[in-house]
């Protein structure tokens, strides 16, 4: 076993504290990684606080992992010691269902998540990236190109793929009018990607102070969503809207902004349901209300390669591990520009 240290939550209402634990010895197809950086996703907060009702403790969160390979199993062929690599939200899946066959492992009924999920190999629980080391099957390890800043690349492993995948699935490109709701970790990546794909990007925010940043990140227009007149000006005009908000809110405000056949895609996962949307808003223009979960491993690699080609990374605030509890409080106040990334050298 490999001894390591991280930060864990031991219950839904206590702070994260230092935690020592072990990683499994390498199997033939495993990659051992020294973790350098780990992004702080709002999902980490939802799960450590048991807002989704499925928490198991102790819980070491973290699924935006970047590090260096330190050892490989004898059957590993795609990585060598010293490579820069990433691990996202998944570390396993069944490998033989229609979803896995289609490279959509995130929709596999047996998808194994990076933390708060049973470890099917050791029989214990998976512990995530708020830690110094991790051992992951080669098939779930991603390559990070040399030109990307490693700390700023970490959020690509969740915030990046979660926004890139729906933009690809709904074929967003030049000539499309695309909305992004919420300028947080996911939202700021969605703005960058939609802009890079050539769309006309409108950012919806509850924080007027973020307007200038939104334009710098690639938004063509910014709408303060609390202002009904600004919202009205965009009625019936969007091809696609990606909603990243982590709290329940009125979805009709956004479905009414879609063109005929337009799609509002939800990626935010609030702890309480949204008010039920108006059916009339949907049927009279055949509008679509959809959802999307992260993205498959093949598409995550495509996204990382797209980022390397277009020089896209996350805008980050780096923190030492010891500041994680304060960072959570700031995320809850929408006060992060635009992703916290833990520097594991601090531990
Ligand atoms: P985040 O950094 O906290 O960003 C969320 C943004 O939503 C905030 O910055 C804020 O933007 C806006 N917002 C917050 N509260 C709001 C409210 N009451 N009303 C309207 N807007 C509000 O969170 P994140 O890490 O991007 O994650 C966002 C959500 O996506 C979370 O629920 C997370 O669990 C989920 N998630 C889903 C997937 C998936 O696969 N579907 C993957 C990762 C994360 P403004 O200040 O601009 O308004
Ligand atoms: Zn995440």
Short mmCIF file of C-alpha atoms and ligand atoms in Angstrom, two decimals:
data_model
loop_
_atom_site.label_atom_id
_atom_site.label_comp_id
_atom_site.label_asym_id
_atom_site.label_seq_id
_atom_site.Cartn_x
_atom_site.Cartn_y
_atom_site.Cartn_z
CA UNK A 1 0.00 0.00 0.00
CA UNK A 2 1.10 3.58 -0.65
CA UNK A 3 0.79 5.94 2.31
CA UNK A 4 -0.54 9.39 1.51
CA UNK A 5 -2.12 12.44 3.11
CA UNK A 6 -5.03 14.62 2.13
CA UNK A 7 -7.89 16.66 3.51
CA UNK A 8 -11.19 14.96 4.34
CA UNK A 9 -14.68 15.80 5.51
CA UNK A 10 -15.78 13.47 8.32
CA UNK A 11 -19.42 14.59 8.40
CA UNK A 12 -21.75 16.89 6.46
CA UNK A 13 -21.43 19.75 8.96
CA UNK A 14 -17.76 19.79 9.92
CA UNK A 15 -14.77 21.46 8.26
CA UNK A 16 -12.28 19.55 6.13
CA UNK A 17 -9.23 18.42 8.16
CA UNK A 18 -5.93 16.59 7.46
CA UNK A 19 -6.39 12.86 6.86
CA UNK A 20 -3.82 10.09 6.30
CA UNK A 21 -4.80 7.04 4.24
CA UNK A 22 -3.42 4.54 1.72
CA UNK A 23 -3.66 4.09 -2.04
CA UNK A 24 -3.69 0.57 -3.53
CA UNK A 25 -0.47 -1.02 -4.80
CA UNK A 26 -0.18 -0.70 -8.55
CA UNK A 27 -2.01 -3.27 -10.66
CA UNK A 28 -0.53 -4.01 -14.09
CA UNK A 29 -2.76 -1.41 -15.78
CA UNK A 30 -2.43 1.31 -13.11
CA UNK A 31 -0.66 4.67 -13.20
CA UNK A 32 0.68 6.23 -9.99
CA UNK A 33 0.57 10.03 -9.89
CA UNK A 34 2.07 12.66 -7.60
CA UNK A 35 -0.72 15.25 -7.48
CA UNK A 36 0.51 18.82 -8.02
CA UNK A 37 -2.80 20.70 -8.31
CA UNK A 38 -6.48 20.05 -7.74
CA UNK A 39 -9.34 22.36 -8.67
CA UNK A 40 -12.20 23.12 -6.27
CA UNK A 41 -15.55 22.33 -7.92
CA UNK A 42 -18.90 23.38 -6.48
CA UNK A 43 -19.75 19.65 -6.58
CA UNK A 44 -17.13 19.14 -3.85
CA UNK A 45 -19.17 21.44 -1.61
CA UNK A 46 -22.51 19.81 -2.53
CA UNK A 47 -21.07 16.38 -1.70
CA UNK A 48 -19.07 17.11 1.48
CA UNK A 49 -22.21 18.84 2.84
CA UNK A 50 -24.36 15.89 1.70
CA UNK A 51 -26.62 18.17 -0.34
CA UNK A 52 -27.24 15.40 -2.88
CA UNK A 53 -28.07 12.85 -0.15
CA UNK A 54 -25.47 10.26 -1.15
CA UNK A 55 -22.41 11.19 0.96
CA UNK A 56 -20.13 8.57 2.52
CA UNK A 57 -17.54 9.67 5.09
CA UNK A 58 -14.68 10.15 5.46
CA UNK A 59 -14.70 11.91 2.07
CA UNK A 60 -11.59 13.23 0.32
CA UNK A 61 -13.05 15.42 -2.46
CA UNK A 62 -11.35 16.60 -5.64
CA UNK A 63 -11.89 15.62 -9.30
CA UNK A 64 -9.85 18.23 -11.17
CA UNK A 65 -6.49 16.54 -10.71
CA UNK A 66 -3.19 17.34 -12.43
CA UNK A 67 0.16 15.76 -11.60
CA UNK A 68 3.22 13.83 -12.74
CA UNK A 69 3.45 10.09 -13.31
CA UNK A 70 5.80 8.49 -10.75
CA UNK A 71 5.29 4.77 -11.54
CA UNK A 72 3.44 2.59 -14.05
CA UNK A 73 2.15 -1.00 -14.00
CA UNK A 74 3.80 -3.52 -16.33
CA UNK A 75 0.95 -3.42 -18.88
CA UNK A 76 0.70 0.39 -19.13
CA UNK A 77 1.57 1.51 -22.66
CA UNK A 78 0.43 5.13 -23.05
CA UNK A 79 2.26 6.81 -20.14
CA UNK A 80 5.77 6.93 -18.75
CA UNK A 81 7.33 8.24 -15.56
CA UNK A 82 7.55 12.06 -15.66
CA UNK A 83 4.53 12.64 -17.94
CA UNK A 84 2.11 15.46 -17.05
CA UNK A 85 -1.33 13.91 -16.66
CA UNK A 86 -4.84 14.63 -15.47
CA UNK A 87 -7.66 12.73 -13.78
CA UNK A 88 -11.24 14.00 -13.86
CA UNK A 89 -14.53 12.89 -12.34
CA UNK A 90 -14.32 9.20 -13.29
CA UNK A 91 -11.85 6.39 -12.55
CA UNK A 92 -13.78 3.39 -13.89
CA UNK A 93 -16.82 2.03 -15.72
CA UNK A 94 -18.07 -1.42 -16.79
CA UNK A 95 -16.36 -1.19 -20.20
CA UNK A 96 -18.92 -3.24 -22.15
CA UNK A 97 -22.36 -1.56 -22.06
CA UNK A 98 -23.80 0.58 -24.89
CA UNK A 99 -22.64 3.77 -23.11
CA UNK A 100 -19.06 2.53 -22.69
CA UNK A 101 -19.03 1.22 -26.28
CA UNK A 102 -20.06 4.71 -27.39
CA UNK A 103 -17.28 6.43 -25.34
CA UNK A 104 -19.90 7.91 -22.99
CA UNK A 105 -18.63 6.18 -19.83
CA UNK A 106 -20.14 8.91 -17.65
CA UNK A 107 -23.58 7.46 -18.47
CA UNK A 108 -22.56 3.84 -17.66
CA UNK A 109 -24.74 2.49 -14.82
CA UNK A 110 -21.53 1.32 -13.16
CA UNK A 111 -19.51 4.50 -13.67
CA UNK A 112 -17.02 4.73 -10.82
CA UNK A 113 -16.46 8.29 -9.68
CA UNK A 114 -13.16 9.68 -8.40
CA UNK A 115 -14.48 10.15 -4.85
CA UNK A 116 -17.63 9.44 -2.83
CA UNK A 117 -17.96 6.23 -4.86
CA UNK A 118 -17.02 2.59 -4.06
CA UNK A 119 -13.54 1.47 -5.21
CA UNK A 120 -14.40 -1.71 -7.12
CA UNK A 121 -10.76 -2.82 -7.15
CA UNK A 122 -9.80 -2.53 -3.46
CA UNK A 123 -13.34 -2.82 -2.08
CA UNK A 124 -13.00 0.44 -0.11
CA UNK A 125 -14.07 3.94 -1.04
CA UNK A 126 -12.50 6.15 -3.68
CA UNK A 127 -10.67 9.17 -2.34
CA UNK A 128 -10.17 12.21 -4.55
CA UNK A 129 -7.57 14.78 -5.42
CA UNK A 130 -7.27 16.86 -2.25
CA UNK A 131 -4.26 14.61 -1.56
CA UNK A 132 -0.62 14.07 -2.50
CA UNK A 133 -0.87 10.82 -4.52
CA UNK A 134 -3.38 8.80 -6.51
CA UNK A 135 -3.42 5.46 -8.35
CA UNK A 136 -5.73 5.28 -11.39
CA UNK A 137 -6.33 2.80 -14.22
CA UNK A 138 -4.52 3.89 -17.38
CA UNK A 139 -7.80 4.12 -19.33
CA UNK A 140 -9.00 6.96 -17.08
CA UNK A 141 -5.78 9.02 -17.17
CA UNK A 142 -5.55 12.00 -19.58
CA UNK A 143 -2.53 13.57 -21.29
CA UNK A 144 -1.85 17.28 -20.61
CA UNK A 145 0.09 19.05 -23.37
CA UNK A 146 3.36 20.72 -22.40
CA UNK A 147 2.30 24.25 -23.36
CA UNK A 148 -0.54 24.41 -20.80
CA UNK A 149 0.05 25.87 -17.35
CA UNK A 150 -0.53 22.85 -15.10
CA UNK A 151 -2.31 24.68 -12.26
CA UNK A 152 -4.64 26.50 -14.67
CA UNK A 153 -5.27 23.27 -16.61
CA UNK A 154 -6.59 21.41 -13.54
CA UNK A 155 -10.17 22.81 -13.81
CA UNK A 156 -10.37 21.57 -17.40
CA UNK A 157 -10.80 18.05 -15.98
CA UNK A 158 -14.32 18.86 -14.73
CA UNK A 159 -15.38 22.47 -15.43
CA UNK A 160 -13.77 22.21 -18.88
CA UNK A 161 -15.29 18.95 -20.09
CA UNK A 162 -18.70 19.62 -18.48
CA UNK A 163 -19.11 22.74 -20.61
CA UNK A 164 -17.26 21.58 -23.75
CA UNK A 165 -19.30 18.37 -24.10
CA UNK A 166 -22.77 19.98 -24.40
CA UNK A 167 -21.42 22.67 -26.75
CA UNK A 168 -20.18 19.84 -28.98
CA UNK A 169 -23.30 17.71 -28.62
CA UNK A 170 -25.58 20.58 -29.66
CA UNK A 171 -23.15 21.59 -32.46
CA UNK A 172 -22.53 25.12 -31.28
CA UNK A 173 -20.52 27.13 -33.78
CA UNK A 174 -20.24 30.29 -35.87
CA UNK A 175 -23.60 31.96 -36.49
CA UNK A 176 -25.17 30.65 -33.27
CA UNK A 177 -26.38 32.88 -30.47
CA UNK A 178 -25.38 31.12 -27.24
CA UNK A 179 -26.22 32.01 -23.65
CA UNK A 180 -24.21 31.02 -20.58
CA UNK A 181 -25.92 31.39 -17.20
CA UNK A 182 -23.64 32.05 -14.20
CA UNK A 183 -20.01 33.17 -14.31
CA UNK A 184 -18.40 30.68 -11.93
CA UNK A 185 -16.03 27.77 -12.52
CA UNK A 186 -18.15 26.12 -15.21
CA UNK A 187 -19.61 29.32 -16.63
CA UNK A 188 -16.30 31.03 -17.34
CA UNK A 189 -15.08 27.94 -19.21
CA UNK A 190 -18.33 27.85 -21.21
CA UNK A 191 -17.79 31.49 -22.23
CA UNK A 192 -14.23 30.74 -23.38
CA UNK A 193 -15.25 27.63 -25.35
CA UNK A 194 -18.34 29.16 -26.98
CA UNK A 195 -16.25 32.18 -28.00
CA UNK A 196 -13.46 29.94 -29.40
CA UNK A 197 -16.10 28.03 -31.41
CA UNK A 198 -17.16 31.30 -33.05
CA UNK A 199 -20.59 31.73 -31.43
CA UNK A 200 -22.11 35.08 -30.39
CA UNK A 201 -21.92 34.69 -26.59
CA UNK A 202 -24.26 36.32 -24.06
CA UNK A 203 -23.42 35.90 -20.37
CA UNK A 204 -26.25 36.00 -17.83
CA UNK A 205 -25.06 36.95 -14.36
CA UNK A 206 -26.49 37.95 -10.99
CA UNK A 207 -23.22 39.81 -10.25
CA UNK A 208 -22.93 43.15 -12.12
CA UNK A 209 -19.32 43.39 -10.91
CA UNK A 210 -18.40 40.47 -13.21
CA UNK A 211 -19.46 42.24 -16.45
CA UNK A 212 -16.02 43.46 -17.47
CA UNK A 213 -14.41 40.10 -16.78
CA UNK A 214 -17.10 38.35 -18.81
CA UNK A 215 -16.23 40.47 -21.85
CA UNK A 216 -12.50 39.87 -21.35
CA UNK A 217 -13.21 36.12 -21.20
CA UNK A 218 -15.08 36.21 -24.53
CA UNK A 219 -18.69 37.31 -23.95
CA UNK A 220 -20.08 39.62 -26.66
CA UNK A 221 -22.88 40.83 -24.38
CA UNK A 222 -23.63 40.67 -20.65
CA UNK A 223 -27.15 40.57 -19.21
CA UNK A 224 -27.89 41.20 -15.53
CA UNK A 225 -30.46 38.44 -15.05
CA UNK A 226 -32.20 40.22 -12.17
CA UNK A 227 -33.19 43.04 -14.56
CA UNK A 228 -36.44 42.03 -16.40
CA UNK A 229 -36.01 44.67 -19.14
CA UNK A 230 -32.57 43.39 -20.06
CA UNK A 231 -33.96 39.83 -20.18
CA UNK A 232 -36.97 40.87 -22.34
CA UNK A 233 -34.69 42.33 -24.97
CA UNK A 234 -33.49 38.79 -25.81
CA UNK A 235 -36.89 36.98 -26.00
CA UNK A 236 -36.99 34.17 -28.59
CA UNK A 237 -33.48 34.77 -29.88
CA UNK A 238 -31.13 32.02 -28.63
CA UNK A 239 -30.10 28.78 -30.35
CA UNK A 240 -28.64 27.31 -27.16
CA UNK A 241 -28.31 28.27 -23.49
CA UNK A 242 -26.05 26.47 -21.01
CA UNK A 243 -27.19 26.95 -17.42
CA UNK A 244 -24.46 26.38 -14.79
CA UNK A 245 -26.26 27.80 -11.74
CA UNK A 246 -25.89 25.79 -8.51
CA UNK A 247 -29.15 27.03 -6.92
CA UNK A 248 -32.86 26.52 -7.72
CA UNK A 249 -34.37 29.27 -9.88
CA UNK A 250 -37.11 30.03 -12.42
CA UNK A 251 -36.17 28.27 -15.69
CA UNK A 252 -39.00 29.96 -17.65
CA UNK A 253 -36.89 33.10 -17.66
CA UNK A 254 -34.47 31.19 -19.93
CA UNK A 255 -36.76 28.89 -21.97
CA UNK A 256 -38.59 32.03 -23.15
CA UNK A 257 -35.33 33.37 -24.57
CA UNK A 258 -34.93 30.37 -26.92
CA UNK A 259 -35.81 30.42 -30.62
CA UNK A 260 -38.06 27.72 -32.04
CA UNK A 261 -36.27 24.37 -31.50
CA UNK A 262 -33.66 25.99 -29.26
CA UNK A 263 -32.26 24.11 -26.24
CA UNK A 264 -31.76 25.07 -22.61
CA UNK A 265 -29.23 22.61 -21.20
CA UNK A 266 -28.85 22.32 -17.42
CA UNK A 267 -25.48 21.33 -15.96
CA UNK A 268 -25.85 22.91 -12.49
CA UNK A 269 -27.12 20.46 -9.86
CA UNK A 270 -28.87 22.39 -7.05
CA UNK A 271 -29.65 20.68 -3.74
CA UNK A 272 -33.37 21.52 -4.18
CA UNK A 273 -35.46 21.17 -7.40
CA UNK A 274 -36.07 24.11 -9.72
CA UNK A 275 -39.71 25.27 -9.84
CA UNK A 276 -41.40 23.15 -12.54
CA UNK A 277 -40.99 24.89 -15.91
CA UNK A 278 -43.98 26.13 -17.95
CA UNK A 279 -45.09 23.56 -20.55
CA UNK A 280 -46.54 26.36 -22.68
CA UNK A 281 -43.11 27.94 -22.95
CA UNK A 282 -41.79 24.67 -24.35
CA UNK A 283 -44.56 23.46 -26.69
CA UNK A 284 -45.40 26.66 -28.51
CA UNK A 285 -41.89 26.90 -29.92
CA UNK A 286 -40.94 23.18 -29.66
CA UNK A 287 -38.17 24.21 -27.28
CA UNK A 288 -35.96 21.59 -25.60
CA UNK A 289 -35.06 21.33 -21.93
CA UNK A 290 -32.03 19.07 -21.51
CA UNK A 291 -29.25 18.07 -19.12
CA UNK A 292 -25.67 16.92 -19.54
CA UNK A 293 -23.15 15.12 -17.28
CA UNK A 294 -19.40 15.81 -17.60
CA UNK A 295 -18.15 14.02 -20.76
CA UNK A 296 -16.52 10.73 -21.81
CA UNK A 297 -12.80 10.05 -21.54
CA UNK A 298 -12.20 10.27 -25.31
CA UNK A 299 -13.98 13.62 -25.48
CA UNK A 300 -12.08 14.86 -22.40
CA UNK A 301 -8.83 14.17 -24.25
CA UNK A 302 -10.21 15.97 -27.32
CA UNK A 303 -11.11 18.95 -25.10
CA UNK A 304 -7.62 19.03 -23.56
CA UNK A 305 -6.07 18.93 -27.03
CA UNK A 306 -8.46 21.71 -28.20
CA UNK A 307 -7.31 23.77 -25.19
CA UNK A 308 -3.65 23.17 -26.06
CA UNK A 309 -4.30 24.25 -29.64
CA UNK A 310 -6.30 27.37 -28.68
CA UNK A 311 -4.27 28.16 -25.55
CA UNK A 312 -7.30 27.90 -23.28
CA UNK A 313 -6.98 27.35 -19.54
CA UNK A 314 -9.00 28.34 -16.52
CA UNK A 315 -8.67 31.70 -14.70
CA UNK A 316 -7.61 30.59 -11.24
CA UNK A 317 -6.83 31.66 -7.69
CA UNK A 318 -4.24 29.27 -6.24
CA UNK A 319 -4.62 28.39 -2.55
CA UNK A 320 -2.72 26.24 -0.06
CA UNK A 321 -4.59 23.13 1.10
CA UNK A 322 -5.00 24.70 4.55
CA UNK A 323 -7.33 27.41 3.12
CA UNK A 324 -9.91 25.02 1.69
CA UNK A 325 -12.65 25.78 4.21
CA UNK A 326 -12.42 29.54 3.60
CA UNK A 327 -12.39 28.86 -0.15
CA UNK A 328 -15.68 26.92 0.13
CA UNK A 329 -17.31 29.90 1.87
CA UNK A 330 -16.15 32.22 -0.91
CA UNK A 331 -17.49 29.89 -3.64
CA UNK A 332 -20.86 29.93 -1.88
CA UNK A 333 -20.85 33.74 -2.13
CA UNK A 334 -20.03 33.56 -5.90
CA UNK A 335 -16.74 35.21 -4.94
CA UNK A 336 -14.07 33.36 -6.91
CA UNK A 337 -12.24 34.45 -10.04
CA UNK A 338 -13.04 31.96 -11.42
CA UNK A 339 -11.78 28.69 -9.94
CA UNK A 340 -9.81 27.92 -6.79
CA UNK A 341 -6.95 25.50 -7.39
CA UNK A 342 -5.17 23.83 -4.47
CA UNK A 343 -1.37 23.73 -4.66
CA UNK A 344 -0.62 20.34 -3.10
CA UNK A 345 2.99 21.37 -2.42
CA UNK A 346 1.46 23.12 0.61
CA UNK A 347 0.61 19.78 2.23
P1 LIG B 1 -19.70 28.09 -9.04
O1 LIG B 1 -18.27 28.35 -9.35
O2 LIG B 1 -20.22 28.32 -7.68
O3 LIG B 1 -20.57 28.90 -10.12
C1 LIG B 1 -21.98 28.97 -10.10
C2 LIG B 1 -22.39 30.37 -10.53
O4 LIG B 1 -23.82 30.40 -10.53
C3 LIG B 1 -22.01 31.48 -9.57
O5 LIG B 1 -20.71 31.97 -9.78
C4 LIG B 1 -23.05 32.55 -9.86
O6 LIG B 1 -22.67 33.26 -11.04
C5 LIG B 1 -24.27 31.72 -10.22
N1 LIG B 1 -25.19 31.63 -9.07
C6 LIG B 1 -24.93 31.17 -7.84
N2 LIG B 1 -26.02 31.23 -7.05
C7 LIG B 1 -26.99 31.72 -7.83
C8 LIG B 1 -28.37 32.00 -7.62
N3 LIG B 1 -28.96 31.79 -6.42
N4 LIG B 1 -29.10 32.47 -8.65
C9 LIG B 1 -28.53 32.67 -9.85
N5 LIG B 1 -27.21 32.44 -10.09
C10 LIG B 1 -26.47 31.97 -9.11
O7 LIG B 1 -20.05 26.56 -9.33
P2 LIG B 1 -19.45 25.55 -10.45
O8 LIG B 1 -18.30 24.82 -9.85
O9 LIG B 1 -19.32 26.26 -11.73
O10 LIG B 1 -20.64 24.49 -10.53
C11 LIG B 1 -21.93 24.90 -10.93
C12 LIG B 1 -22.93 23.76 -10.77
O11 LIG B 1 -22.62 22.74 -11.71
C13 LIG B 1 -22.88 23.07 -9.40
O12 LIG B 1 -24.20 22.73 -9.03
C14 LIG B 1 -22.08 21.81 -9.66
O13 LIG B 1 -22.36 20.77 -8.75
C15 LIG B 1 -22.56 21.48 -11.05
N6 LIG B 1 -21.68 20.59 -11.82
C16 LIG B 1 -22.30 19.76 -12.70
C17 LIG B 1 -21.56 18.94 -13.51
C18 LIG B 1 -22.24 18.06 -14.51
O14 LIG B 1 -21.61 17.13 -15.01
N7 LIG B 1 -23.47 18.35 -14.89
C19 LIG B 1 -20.16 18.95 -13.40
C20 LIG B 1 -19.57 19.84 -12.51
C21 LIG B 1 -20.34 20.67 -11.73
P3 LIG B 1 -23.00 34.84 -11.19
O15 LIG B 1 -22.29 35.50 -10.03
O16 LIG B 1 -22.43 35.14 -12.51
O17 LIG B 1 -24.49 34.97 -11.14
ZN1 LIG B 2 -16.72 19.08 -10.78
#
